PDB file of C-alpha atoms in Angstrom:
ATOM      1  CA  MET A   1       7.238  36.661  11.300  1.00 47.00           C
ATOM      2  CA  SER A   2       9.095  38.295   8.478  1.00 50.00           C
ATOM      3  CA  VAL A   3      10.064  36.276   5.127  1.00 46.00           C
ATOM      4  CA  THR A   4      13.751  36.391   6.380  1.00 56.00           C
ATOM      5  CA  GLU A   5      12.821  34.812  10.183  1.00 48.00           C
ATOM      6  CA  THR A   6      10.812  32.238   8.367  1.00 54.00           C
ATOM      7  CA  ALA A   7      13.445  31.167   5.969  1.00 53.00           C
ATOM      8  CA  ASN A   8      15.847  31.207   8.751  1.00 53.00           C
ATOM      9  CA  THR A   9      13.331  28.934  10.692  1.00 66.00           C
ATOM     10  CA  ARG A  10      12.810  26.423   7.844  1.00 65.00           C
ATOM     11  CA  LEU A  11      16.924  26.265   7.651  1.00 76.00           C
ATOM     12  CA  ARG A  12      17.232  25.691  11.466  1.00 74.00           C
ATOM     13  CA  ASP A  13      14.327  22.978  11.273  1.00 72.00           C
ATOM     14  CA  LEU A  14      16.279  21.304   8.269  1.00 75.00           C
ATOM     15  CA  ARG A  15      19.489  21.158  10.094  1.00 79.00           C
ATOM     16  CA  VAL A  16      17.970  19.693  13.177  1.00 75.00           C
ATOM     17  CA  ASN A  17      16.723  17.054  11.510  1.00 74.00           C
ATOM     18  CA  ALA A  18      19.467  16.515   9.077  1.00 79.00           C
ATOM     19  CA  GLU A  19      21.662  15.803  12.268  1.00 79.00           C
ATOM     20  CA  ARG A  20      18.895  13.436  13.827  1.00 75.00           C
ATOM     21  CA  TRP A  21      18.957  11.349  10.953  1.00 71.00           C
ATOM     22  CA  THR A  22      22.774  11.619  10.655  1.00 80.00           C
ATOM     23  CA  ARG A  23      23.231  10.673  14.432  1.00 79.00           C
ATOM     24  CA  LYS A  24      21.061   7.692  14.033  1.00 73.00           C
ATOM     25  CA  ALA A  25      23.207   6.565  10.928  1.00 70.00           C
ATOM     26  CA  VAL A  26      26.077   7.138  12.770  1.00 74.00           C
ATOM     27  CA  HIS A  27      24.897   5.313  16.163  1.00 70.00           C
ATOM     28  CA  ASN A  28      23.540   2.258  13.740  1.00 71.00           C
ATOM     29  CA  PRO A  29      25.852   1.866  11.023  1.00 71.00           C
ATOM     30  CA  THR A  30      25.158  -1.436   9.932  1.00 75.00           C
ATOM     31  CA  ALA A  31      22.776  -0.683   6.750  1.00 73.00           C
ATOM     32  CA  PHE A  32      25.658   1.984   5.831  1.00 73.00           C
ATOM     33  CA  LEU A  33      28.305  -0.294   5.810  1.00 81.00           C
ATOM     34  CA  VAL A  34      26.361  -3.393   4.291  1.00 81.00           C
ATOM     35  CA  GLU A  35      25.311  -1.161   1.271  1.00 79.00           C
ATOM     36  CA  ILE A  36      29.275  -0.354   0.672  1.00 82.00           C
ATOM     37  CA  ALA A  37      30.297  -3.978   1.034  1.00 85.00           C
ATOM     38  CA  VAL A  38      27.223  -5.261  -1.266  1.00 84.00           C
ATOM     39  CA  ALA A  39      28.363  -2.444  -3.956  1.00 84.00           C
ATOM     40  CA  THR A  40      31.968  -3.555  -3.432  1.00 85.00           C
ATOM     41  CA  LEU A  41      31.413  -7.264  -3.860  1.00 87.00           C
ATOM     42  CA  SER A  42      29.464  -6.324  -6.905  1.00 84.00           C
ATOM     43  CA  LEU A  43      32.181  -4.720  -8.765  1.00 85.00           C
ATOM     44  CA  VAL A  44      34.713  -6.944  -7.638  1.00 85.00           C
ATOM     45  CA  LEU A  45      32.715 -10.062  -8.579  1.00 84.00           C
ATOM     46  CA  PHE A  46      31.076  -8.993 -11.753  1.00 82.00           C
ATOM     47  CA  SER A  47      34.029  -7.515 -13.366  1.00 81.00           C
ATOM     48  CA  ALA A  48      35.796 -10.990 -12.511  1.00 79.00           C
ATOM     49  CA  VAL A  49      33.255 -13.616 -13.339  1.00 77.00           C
ATOM     50  CA  PHE A  50      31.569 -11.665 -16.528  1.00 74.00           C
ATOM     51  CA  GLY A  51      34.539  -9.567 -17.516  1.00 68.00           C
ATOM     52  CA  ASP A  52      34.953 -12.231 -20.404  1.00 71.00           C
ATOM     53  CA  VAL A  53      31.582 -12.263 -21.822  1.00 75.00           C
ATOM     54  CA  GLY A  54      31.222  -8.690 -21.032  1.00 74.00           C
ATOM     55  CA  GLY A  55      34.185  -8.004 -23.182  1.00 75.00           C
ATOM     56  CA  LEU A  56      32.783  -9.809 -26.006  1.00 82.00           C
ATOM     57  CA  ALA A  57      29.397  -8.031 -25.580  1.00 79.00           C
ATOM     58  CA  LEU A  58      30.947  -4.795 -25.316  1.00 81.00           C
ATOM     59  CA  GLU A  59      33.280  -5.560 -28.727  1.00 81.00           C
ATOM     60  CA  ARG A  60      29.955  -6.474 -30.641  1.00 81.00           C
ATOM     61  CA  ALA A  61      28.174  -3.331 -29.595  1.00 77.00           C
ATOM     62  CA  GLY A  62      31.391  -1.127 -30.372  1.00 79.00           C
ATOM     63  CA  PHE A  63      32.852  -0.613 -27.127  1.00 78.00           C
ATOM     64  CA  GLY A  64      36.113  -2.521 -27.855  1.00 74.00           C
ATOM     65  CA  ASP A  65      38.373  -0.073 -26.253  1.00 82.00           C
ATOM     66  CA  VAL A  66      36.444   0.139 -22.958  1.00 84.00           C
ATOM     67  CA  ALA A  67      37.654  -2.168 -20.030  1.00 86.00           C
ATOM     68  CA  TYR A  68      34.626  -4.083 -18.605  1.00 86.00           C
ATOM     69  CA  VAL A  69      35.137  -2.531 -15.044  1.00 88.00           C
ATOM     70  CA  THR A  70      34.869   1.027 -16.365  1.00 90.00           C
ATOM     71  CA  TYR A  71      31.515   0.012 -18.204  1.00 90.00           C
ATOM     72  CA  LEU A  72      30.373  -1.901 -15.290  1.00 90.00           C
ATOM     73  CA  LEU A  73      30.867   1.272 -12.666  1.00 92.00           C
ATOM     74  CA  PRO A  74      27.326   2.935 -13.755  1.00 93.00           C
ATOM     75  CA  ALA A  75      25.657  -0.133 -12.700  1.00 92.00           C
ATOM     76  CA  VAL A  76      26.951  -0.757  -9.587  1.00 92.00           C
ATOM     77  CA  LEU A  77      26.755   2.744  -8.632  1.00 94.00           C
ATOM     78  CA  MET A  78      23.082   2.366  -9.435  1.00 93.00           C
ATOM     79  CA  GLN A  79      22.680  -0.609  -7.291  1.00 91.00           C
ATOM     80  CA  ALA A  80      24.231   1.083  -4.402  1.00 90.00           C
ATOM     81  CA  THR A  81      21.906   4.216  -4.940  1.00 92.00           C
ATOM     82  CA  MET A  82      18.919   2.142  -4.974  1.00 90.00           C
ATOM     83  CA  GLY A  83      19.722   0.063  -2.061  1.00 86.00           C
ATOM     84  CA  SER A  84      20.478   2.792   0.082  1.00 85.00           C
ATOM     85  CA  ALA A  85      17.392   5.127  -1.098  1.00 86.00           C
ATOM     86  CA  PHE A  86      15.268   2.234  -0.101  1.00 82.00           C
ATOM     87  CA  SER A  87      16.338   2.318   3.484  1.00 81.00           C
ATOM     88  CA  SER A  88      14.499   5.582   3.771  1.00 76.00           C
ATOM     89  CA  GLY A  89      10.939   3.813   3.746  1.00 73.00           C
ATOM     90  CA  MET A  90      12.487   1.545   6.446  1.00 76.00           C
ATOM     91  CA  GLY A  91      13.284   4.492   8.838  1.00 74.00           C
ATOM     92  CA  LEU A  92       9.856   6.345   8.313  1.00 73.00           C
ATOM     93  CA  VAL A  93       8.043   2.853   8.978  1.00 75.00           C
ATOM     94  CA  ARG A  94      10.248   2.583  12.260  1.00 76.00           C
ATOM     95  CA  ASP A  95       9.426   6.286  13.030  1.00 71.00           C
ATOM     96  CA  LEU A  96       5.724   5.193  12.803  1.00 71.00           C
ATOM     97  CA  GLU A  97       6.158   2.040  15.001  1.00 71.00           C
ATOM     98  CA  THR A  98       7.843   3.840  17.467  1.00 72.00           C
ATOM     99  CA  GLY A  99       5.330   7.137  17.485  1.00 70.00           C
ATOM    100  CA  MET A 100       8.284   9.450  16.417  1.00 70.00           C
ATOM    101  CA  PHE A 101       6.427  10.126  13.494  1.00 68.00           C
ATOM    102  CA  GLU A 102       3.395  11.383  15.463  1.00 66.00           C
ATOM    103  CA  LYS A 103       5.511  13.342  18.282  1.00 69.00           C
ATOM    104  CA  THR A 104       7.743  15.145  15.035  1.00 68.00           C
ATOM    105  CA  VAL A 105       4.720  16.306  13.153  1.00 62.00           C
ATOM    106  CA  VAL A 106       3.097  17.817  16.380  1.00 66.00           C
ATOM    107  CA  THR A 107       5.772  20.069  16.741  1.00 66.00           C
ATOM    108  CA  PRO A 108       6.110  23.686  15.460  1.00 63.00           C
ATOM    109  CA  MET A 109       8.877  22.733  12.912  1.00 66.00           C
ATOM    110  CA  SER A 110       7.685  23.048   9.491  1.00 64.00           C
ATOM    111  CA  ALA A 111       6.743  19.587   7.645  1.00 62.00           C
ATOM    112  CA  THR A 112       8.669  20.297   4.529  1.00 68.00           C
ATOM    113  CA  ALA A 113      11.836  21.086   6.803  1.00 71.00           C
ATOM    114  CA  VAL A 114      11.222  17.664   8.701  1.00 71.00           C
ATOM    115  CA  PHE A 115      11.275  15.612   5.524  1.00 74.00           C
ATOM    116  CA  ALA A 116      13.812  17.624   3.681  1.00 77.00           C
ATOM    117  CA  GLY A 117      16.349  17.202   6.522  1.00 79.00           C
ATOM    118  CA  LYS A 118      15.695  13.464   6.536  1.00 78.00           C
ATOM    119  CA  ALA A 119      16.552  13.365   2.902  1.00 81.00           C
ATOM    120  CA  ALA A 120      19.383  15.632   3.059  1.00 84.00           C
ATOM    121  CA  ALA A 121      20.958  12.898   5.866  1.00 85.00           C
ATOM    122  CA  GLU A 122      20.340  10.228   3.507  1.00 84.00           C
ATOM    123  CA  LEU A 123      21.554  11.780   0.420  1.00 87.00           C
ATOM    124  CA  ALA A 124      24.869  12.592   2.372  1.00 88.00           C
ATOM    125  CA  GLN A 125      25.186   8.834   2.972  1.00 88.00           C
ATOM    126  CA  ILE A 126      24.792   7.891  -0.423  1.00 89.00           C
ATOM    127  CA  VAL A 127      27.461  10.531  -1.450  1.00 92.00           C
ATOM    128  CA  VAL A 128      30.217   8.675   0.926  1.00 90.00           C
ATOM    129  CA  GLN A 129      29.251   5.243  -0.195  1.00 90.00           C
ATOM    130  CA  LEU A 130      29.384   6.012  -3.794  1.00 92.00           C
ATOM    131  CA  LEU A 131      32.900   7.938  -3.528  1.00 93.00           C
ATOM    132  CA  VAL A 132      33.782   4.758  -2.001  1.00 91.00           C
ATOM    133  CA  VAL A 133      32.778   2.566  -4.771  1.00 91.00           C
ATOM    134  CA  VAL A 134      34.338   4.901  -7.349  1.00 92.00           C
ATOM    135  CA  GLY A 135      37.761   5.048  -5.488  1.00 92.00           C
ATOM    136  CA  LEU A 136      37.578   1.557  -5.544  1.00 90.00           C
ATOM    137  CA  ALA A 137      36.691   0.788  -9.214  1.00 90.00           C
ATOM    138  CA  VAL A 138      39.550   3.544 -10.203  1.00 91.00           C
ATOM    139  CA  ALA A 139      42.137   1.494  -7.981  1.00 90.00           C
ATOM    140  CA  ILE A 140      41.188  -1.855 -10.007  1.00 87.00           C
ATOM    141  CA  GLY A 141      41.236  -0.099 -13.278  1.00 86.00           C
ATOM    142  CA  ALA A 142      38.055   1.573 -14.064  1.00 87.00           C
ATOM    143  CA  ASN A 143      38.807   4.785 -16.068  1.00 90.00           C
ATOM    144  CA  ILE A 144      36.598   8.173 -15.775  1.00 93.00           C
ATOM    145  CA  GLU A 145      37.472  10.202 -19.192  1.00 91.00           C
ATOM    146  CA  THR A 146      36.016  13.459 -17.699  1.00 91.00           C
ATOM    147  CA  GLY A 147      38.069  13.629 -14.444  1.00 90.00           C
ATOM    148  CA  VAL A 148      36.912  15.125 -11.360  1.00 92.00           C
ATOM    149  CA  ILE A 149      34.083  17.428 -13.419  1.00 93.00           C
ATOM    150  CA  GLY A 150      32.930  13.943 -14.703  1.00 93.00           C
ATOM    151  CA  VAL A 151      32.847  12.653 -10.924  1.00 94.00           C
ATOM    152  CA  LEU A 152      30.894  15.466  -9.775  1.00 95.00           C
ATOM    153  CA  GLY A 153      28.287  15.031 -12.379  1.00 95.00           C
ATOM    154  CA  ILE A 154      27.903  11.247 -11.705  1.00 95.00           C
ATOM    155  CA  LEU A 155      27.174  12.260  -8.241  1.00 95.00           C
ATOM    156  CA  ALA A 156      24.667  14.541  -8.905  1.00 95.00           C
ATOM    157  CA  ILE A 157      22.995  12.113 -11.190  1.00 95.00           C
ATOM    158  CA  CYS A 158      22.996   9.138  -8.858  1.00 95.00           C
ATOM    159  CA  LEU A 159      21.450  11.535  -6.030  1.00 94.00           C
ATOM    160  CA  LEU A 160      18.255  12.301  -8.586  1.00 94.00           C
ATOM    161  CA  VAL A 161      18.119   8.501  -9.017  1.00 95.00           C
ATOM    162  CA  GLY A 162      18.033   8.142  -5.162  1.00 92.00           C
ATOM    163  CA  LEU A 163      15.568  10.917  -4.658  1.00 91.00           C
ATOM    164  CA  LEU A 164      13.350   9.105  -6.893  1.00 93.00           C
ATOM    165  CA  PHE A 165      13.880   5.695  -4.936  1.00 91.00           C
ATOM    166  CA  MET A 166      13.515   7.668  -1.616  1.00 88.00           C
ATOM    167  CA  ALA A 167      10.378   8.977  -2.662  1.00 88.00           C
ATOM    168  CA  VAL A 168       9.020   5.233  -4.042  1.00 89.00           C
ATOM    169  CA  SER A 169      10.274   3.700  -0.981  1.00 87.00           C
ATOM    170  CA  ASN A 170       8.446   6.276   1.365  1.00 84.00           C
ATOM    171  CA  VAL A 171       5.194   5.871  -0.478  1.00 85.00           C
ATOM    172  CA  VAL A 172       5.503   1.988  -0.176  1.00 85.00           C
ATOM    173  CA  GLY A 173       6.404   2.557   3.621  1.00 81.00           C
ATOM    174  CA  LEU A 174       3.260   4.963   3.972  1.00 80.00           C
ATOM    175  CA  LEU A 175       0.976   2.520   2.526  1.00 82.00           C
ATOM    176  CA  ALA A 176       2.284  -0.979   3.709  1.00 77.00           C
ATOM    177  CA  ARG A 177       3.787   0.341   7.137  1.00 76.00           C
ATOM    178  CA  ASP A 178       5.709  -2.629   7.077  1.00 76.00           C
ATOM    179  CA  GLU A 179       9.619  -3.121   6.948  1.00 75.00           C
ATOM    180  CA  GLU A 180       9.093  -6.533   5.212  1.00 79.00           C
ATOM    181  CA  VAL A 181       7.299  -5.139   2.416  1.00 80.00           C
ATOM    182  CA  ILE A 182      10.004  -2.673   1.675  1.00 79.00           C
ATOM    183  CA  ASN A 183      12.698  -5.284   1.666  1.00 80.00           C
ATOM    184  CA  ALA A 184      10.437  -7.100  -0.863  1.00 81.00           C
ATOM    185  CA  ALA A 185       9.816  -3.985  -2.998  1.00 79.00           C
ATOM    186  CA  THR A 186      13.651  -3.657  -3.084  1.00 79.00           C
ATOM    187  CA  MET A 187      14.293  -6.759  -4.605  1.00 80.00           C
ATOM    188  CA  LEU A 188      10.925  -6.253  -6.920  1.00 80.00           C
ATOM    189  CA  PHE A 189      12.425  -2.833  -8.141  1.00 81.00           C
ATOM    190  CA  MET A 190      15.999  -3.039  -8.150  1.00 83.00           C
ATOM    191  CA  PHE A 191      16.942  -6.130  -9.815  1.00 83.00           C
ATOM    192  CA  PRO A 192      14.337  -5.966 -12.595  1.00 88.00           C
ATOM    193  CA  LEU A 193      15.240  -2.766 -13.293  1.00 89.00           C
ATOM    194  CA  LEU A 194      18.840  -3.009 -13.477  1.00 88.00           C
ATOM    195  CA  PHE A 195      18.864  -6.222 -15.701  1.00 88.00           C
ATOM    196  CA  LEU A 196      16.091  -4.342 -18.001  1.00 89.00           C
ATOM    197  CA  SER A 197      18.582  -1.680 -18.586  1.00 88.00           C
ATOM    198  CA  PRO A 198      22.047  -1.668 -20.247  1.00 86.00           C
ATOM    199  CA  ALA A 199      23.583  -1.496 -16.724  1.00 86.00           C
ATOM    200  CA  PHE A 200      25.515  -4.611 -17.282  1.00 85.00           C
ATOM    201  CA  ILE A 201      26.046  -5.159 -20.876  1.00 81.00           C
ATOM    202  CA  PRO A 202      24.600  -3.143 -24.018  1.00 81.00           C
ATOM    203  CA  LEU A 203      21.086  -3.253 -24.875  1.00 79.00           C
ATOM    204  CA  SER A 204      19.930  -6.090 -27.019  1.00 76.00           C
ATOM    205  CA  ASP A 205      16.614  -5.594 -29.454  1.00 73.00           C
ATOM    206  CA  ASP A 206      14.649  -7.857 -27.157  1.00 76.00           C
ATOM    207  CA  ILE A 207      14.678  -5.321 -24.254  1.00 82.00           C
ATOM    208  CA  GLU A 208      14.954  -2.209 -25.752  1.00 82.00           C
ATOM    209  CA  LEU A 209      11.322  -1.177 -25.925  1.00 84.00           C
ATOM    210  CA  VAL A 210      11.151  -1.912 -22.081  1.00 87.00           C
ATOM    211  CA  ALA A 211      14.270   0.114 -20.923  1.00 87.00           C
ATOM    212  CA  THR A 212      12.793   3.195 -22.588  1.00 89.00           C
ATOM    213  CA  PHE A 213      10.128   3.125 -19.904  1.00 90.00           C
ATOM    214  CA  ASN A 214      12.755   2.058 -17.444  1.00 91.00           C
ATOM    215  CA  PRO A 215      14.142   5.069 -14.855  1.00 92.00           C
ATOM    216  CA  ILE A 216      17.493   2.999 -14.214  1.00 93.00           C
ATOM    217  CA  THR A 217      18.250   3.086 -18.244  1.00 92.00           C
ATOM    218  CA  TYR A 218      18.522   7.159 -18.196  1.00 94.00           C
ATOM    219  CA  GLY A 219      20.525   7.184 -14.753  1.00 95.00           C
ATOM    220  CA  VAL A 220      23.046   4.490 -16.079  1.00 94.00           C
ATOM    221  CA  GLU A 221      23.373   6.091 -19.561  1.00 94.00           C
ATOM    222  CA  ALA A 222      23.837   9.436 -18.351  1.00 95.00           C
ATOM    223  CA  VAL A 223      26.454   8.216 -15.708  1.00 95.00           C
ATOM    224  CA  ARG A 224      28.061   6.059 -18.291  1.00 94.00           C
ATOM    225  CA  ALA A 225      28.350   9.087 -20.891  1.00 94.00           C
ATOM    226  CA  LEU A 226      30.436  10.740 -18.033  1.00 95.00           C
ATOM    227  CA  VAL A 227      32.467   7.770 -17.429  1.00 94.00           C
ATOM    228  CA  LEU A 228      33.350   7.169 -21.097  1.00 92.00           C
ATOM    229  CA  GLY A 229      33.128  10.787 -22.115  1.00 90.00           C
ATOM    230  CA  GLU A 230      30.722  10.231 -25.022  1.00 89.00           C
ATOM    231  CA  ASP A 231      27.279  10.298 -25.967  1.00 87.00           C
ATOM    232  CA  VAL A 232      25.956   6.559 -25.548  1.00 84.00           C
ATOM    233  CA  LEU A 233      22.009   7.045 -25.219  1.00 83.00           C
ATOM    234  CA  THR A 234      20.419   4.327 -26.928  1.00 82.00           C
ATOM    235  CA  VAL A 235      16.748   4.581 -26.185  1.00 80.00           C
ATOM    236  CA  VAL A 236      16.660   8.394 -27.324  1.00 78.00           C
ATOM    237  CA  SER A 237      18.117   9.819 -30.320  1.00 77.00           C
ATOM    238  CA  VAL A 238      19.416  13.592 -29.331  1.00 76.00           C
ATOM    239  CA  SER A 239      21.916  15.382 -31.358  1.00 75.00           C
ATOM    240  CA  TRP A 240      20.906  18.940 -29.983  1.00 82.00           C
ATOM    241  CA  PHE A 241      23.857  19.579 -27.706  1.00 79.00           C
ATOM    242  CA  GLY A 242      26.875  17.588 -28.903  1.00 81.00           C
ATOM    243  CA  GLY A 243      28.766  14.888 -27.039  1.00 83.00           C
ATOM    244  CA  VAL A 244      28.177  13.601 -23.690  1.00 89.00           C
ATOM    245  CA  ALA A 245      25.395  16.503 -23.287  1.00 89.00           C
ATOM    246  CA  ASP A 246      23.357  14.273 -25.749  1.00 89.00           C
ATOM    247  CA  THR A 247      22.945  11.904 -23.428  1.00 91.00           C
ATOM    248  CA  VAL A 248      23.225  13.548 -19.988  1.00 91.00           C
ATOM    249  CA  VAL A 249      20.730  16.458 -20.731  1.00 92.00           C
ATOM    250  CA  PRO A 250      17.529  14.480 -21.626  1.00 92.00           C
ATOM    251  CA  ALA A 251      18.557  11.684 -19.250  1.00 94.00           C
ATOM    252  CA  VAL A 252      18.615  14.322 -16.290  1.00 94.00           C
ATOM    253  CA  GLY A 253      15.421  16.029 -17.798  1.00 94.00           C
ATOM    254  CA  ILE A 254      13.723  12.690 -17.624  1.00 94.00           C
ATOM    255  CA  LEU A 255      14.664  12.038 -14.036  1.00 96.00           C
ATOM    256  CA  LEU A 256      13.862  15.382 -12.941  1.00 96.00           C
ATOM    257  CA  VAL A 257      10.108  14.822 -14.370  1.00 96.00           C
ATOM    258  CA  LEU A 258       9.936  11.511 -12.579  1.00 95.00           C
ATOM    259  CA  ASN A 259      11.077  12.752  -9.581  1.00 93.00           C
ATOM    260  CA  GLY A 260       8.375  15.824  -9.753  1.00 92.00           C
ATOM    261  CA  ILE A 261       5.665  13.125 -10.071  1.00 92.00           C
ATOM    262  CA  VAL A 262       6.953  10.441  -7.583  1.00 90.00           C
ATOM    263  CA  GLY A 263       7.884  13.363  -5.098  1.00 85.00           C
ATOM    264  CA  ALA A 264       4.643  14.807  -5.313  1.00 86.00           C
ATOM    265  CA  ILE A 265       2.626  11.612  -4.722  1.00 87.00           C
ATOM    266  CA  ALA A 266       5.029  10.955  -1.619  1.00 83.00           C
ATOM    267  CA  ILE A 267       4.686  14.847  -0.068  1.00 79.00           C
ATOM    268  CA  ARG A 268       0.573  14.213  -0.279  1.00 82.00           C
ATOM    269  CA  LEU A 269       0.971  11.000   1.443  1.00 81.00           C
ATOM    270  CA  LEU A 270       3.350  12.378   4.013  1.00 76.00           C
ATOM    271  CA  ALA A 271       1.082  15.624   4.283  1.00 71.00           C
ATOM    272  CA  ARG A 272      -2.061  13.227   4.621  1.00 75.00           C
ATOM    273  CA  ALA A 273      -0.361  11.041   7.324  1.00 70.00           C
ATOM    274  CA  SER A 274       0.708  14.153   9.321  1.00 65.00           C
ATOM    275  CA  SER A 275      -2.711  15.274   9.404  1.00 62.00           C
ATOM    276  CA  ALA A 276      -4.002  11.778  10.783  1.00 59.00           C
ATOM    277  CA  SER A 277      -1.471  11.935  13.053  1.00 56.00           C
ATOM    278  CA  VAL A 278      -2.268  15.381  14.325  1.00 52.00           C
ATOM    279  CA  ALA A 279      -6.059  14.742  14.531  1.00 52.00           C
TER     280      ALA A 279
END
């Protein structure tokens, strides 16, 4: 088979699998809609309940001219992204339980295309959810200084975070093969990581060291830099690029490295599970 034919076959396999997972989401949209509802409630409730306290914290940190709903937007986007990303592992566990995983890996389709198609469908769902949240945030007063280009950058950063936690959830799913464990892992990862980062209020000295090793810190601050149109990175000092790029470039670099590490682990475990199923 020629290189062109091989590439076309893999693209076809990727498309087939993306369509399969998209149809599953359309036929059972409960999780998709719940994530949108949770993100919407989080944005409205957090901005209403913590608005005054958050405003004081922002003023002390030098963000006195920033509305709390604007500062809060990156946190809610990260929450929505993580929640949706962890559902990836649940889908894999269901395939393992029903025998669909074994049926898929014994087909002539490329294993890479099988799992890339699944990821593409899940990332597309995350994009729709994020656009809904961004639209709502703007409607209730949030301001994105970098405009449409900034929104595209925000989506790209959120997808990097989504890929990272999709890999984490698939690793957990392959090791535990239990949806309840993934649900527990979602809570275990999501809220501690969000609260031990500058997601909801500026960092305090007490948690700055912990936040430095927290991947959500880099996702939140990269998104916030695009929302506010300025350098906001606090845990790492970079002044090589200027302005927003001093936050976005190092944050994206760190997220790419983490994706490479965790993604490699997930692929290795998936390959091992595929081999065991074929055997």
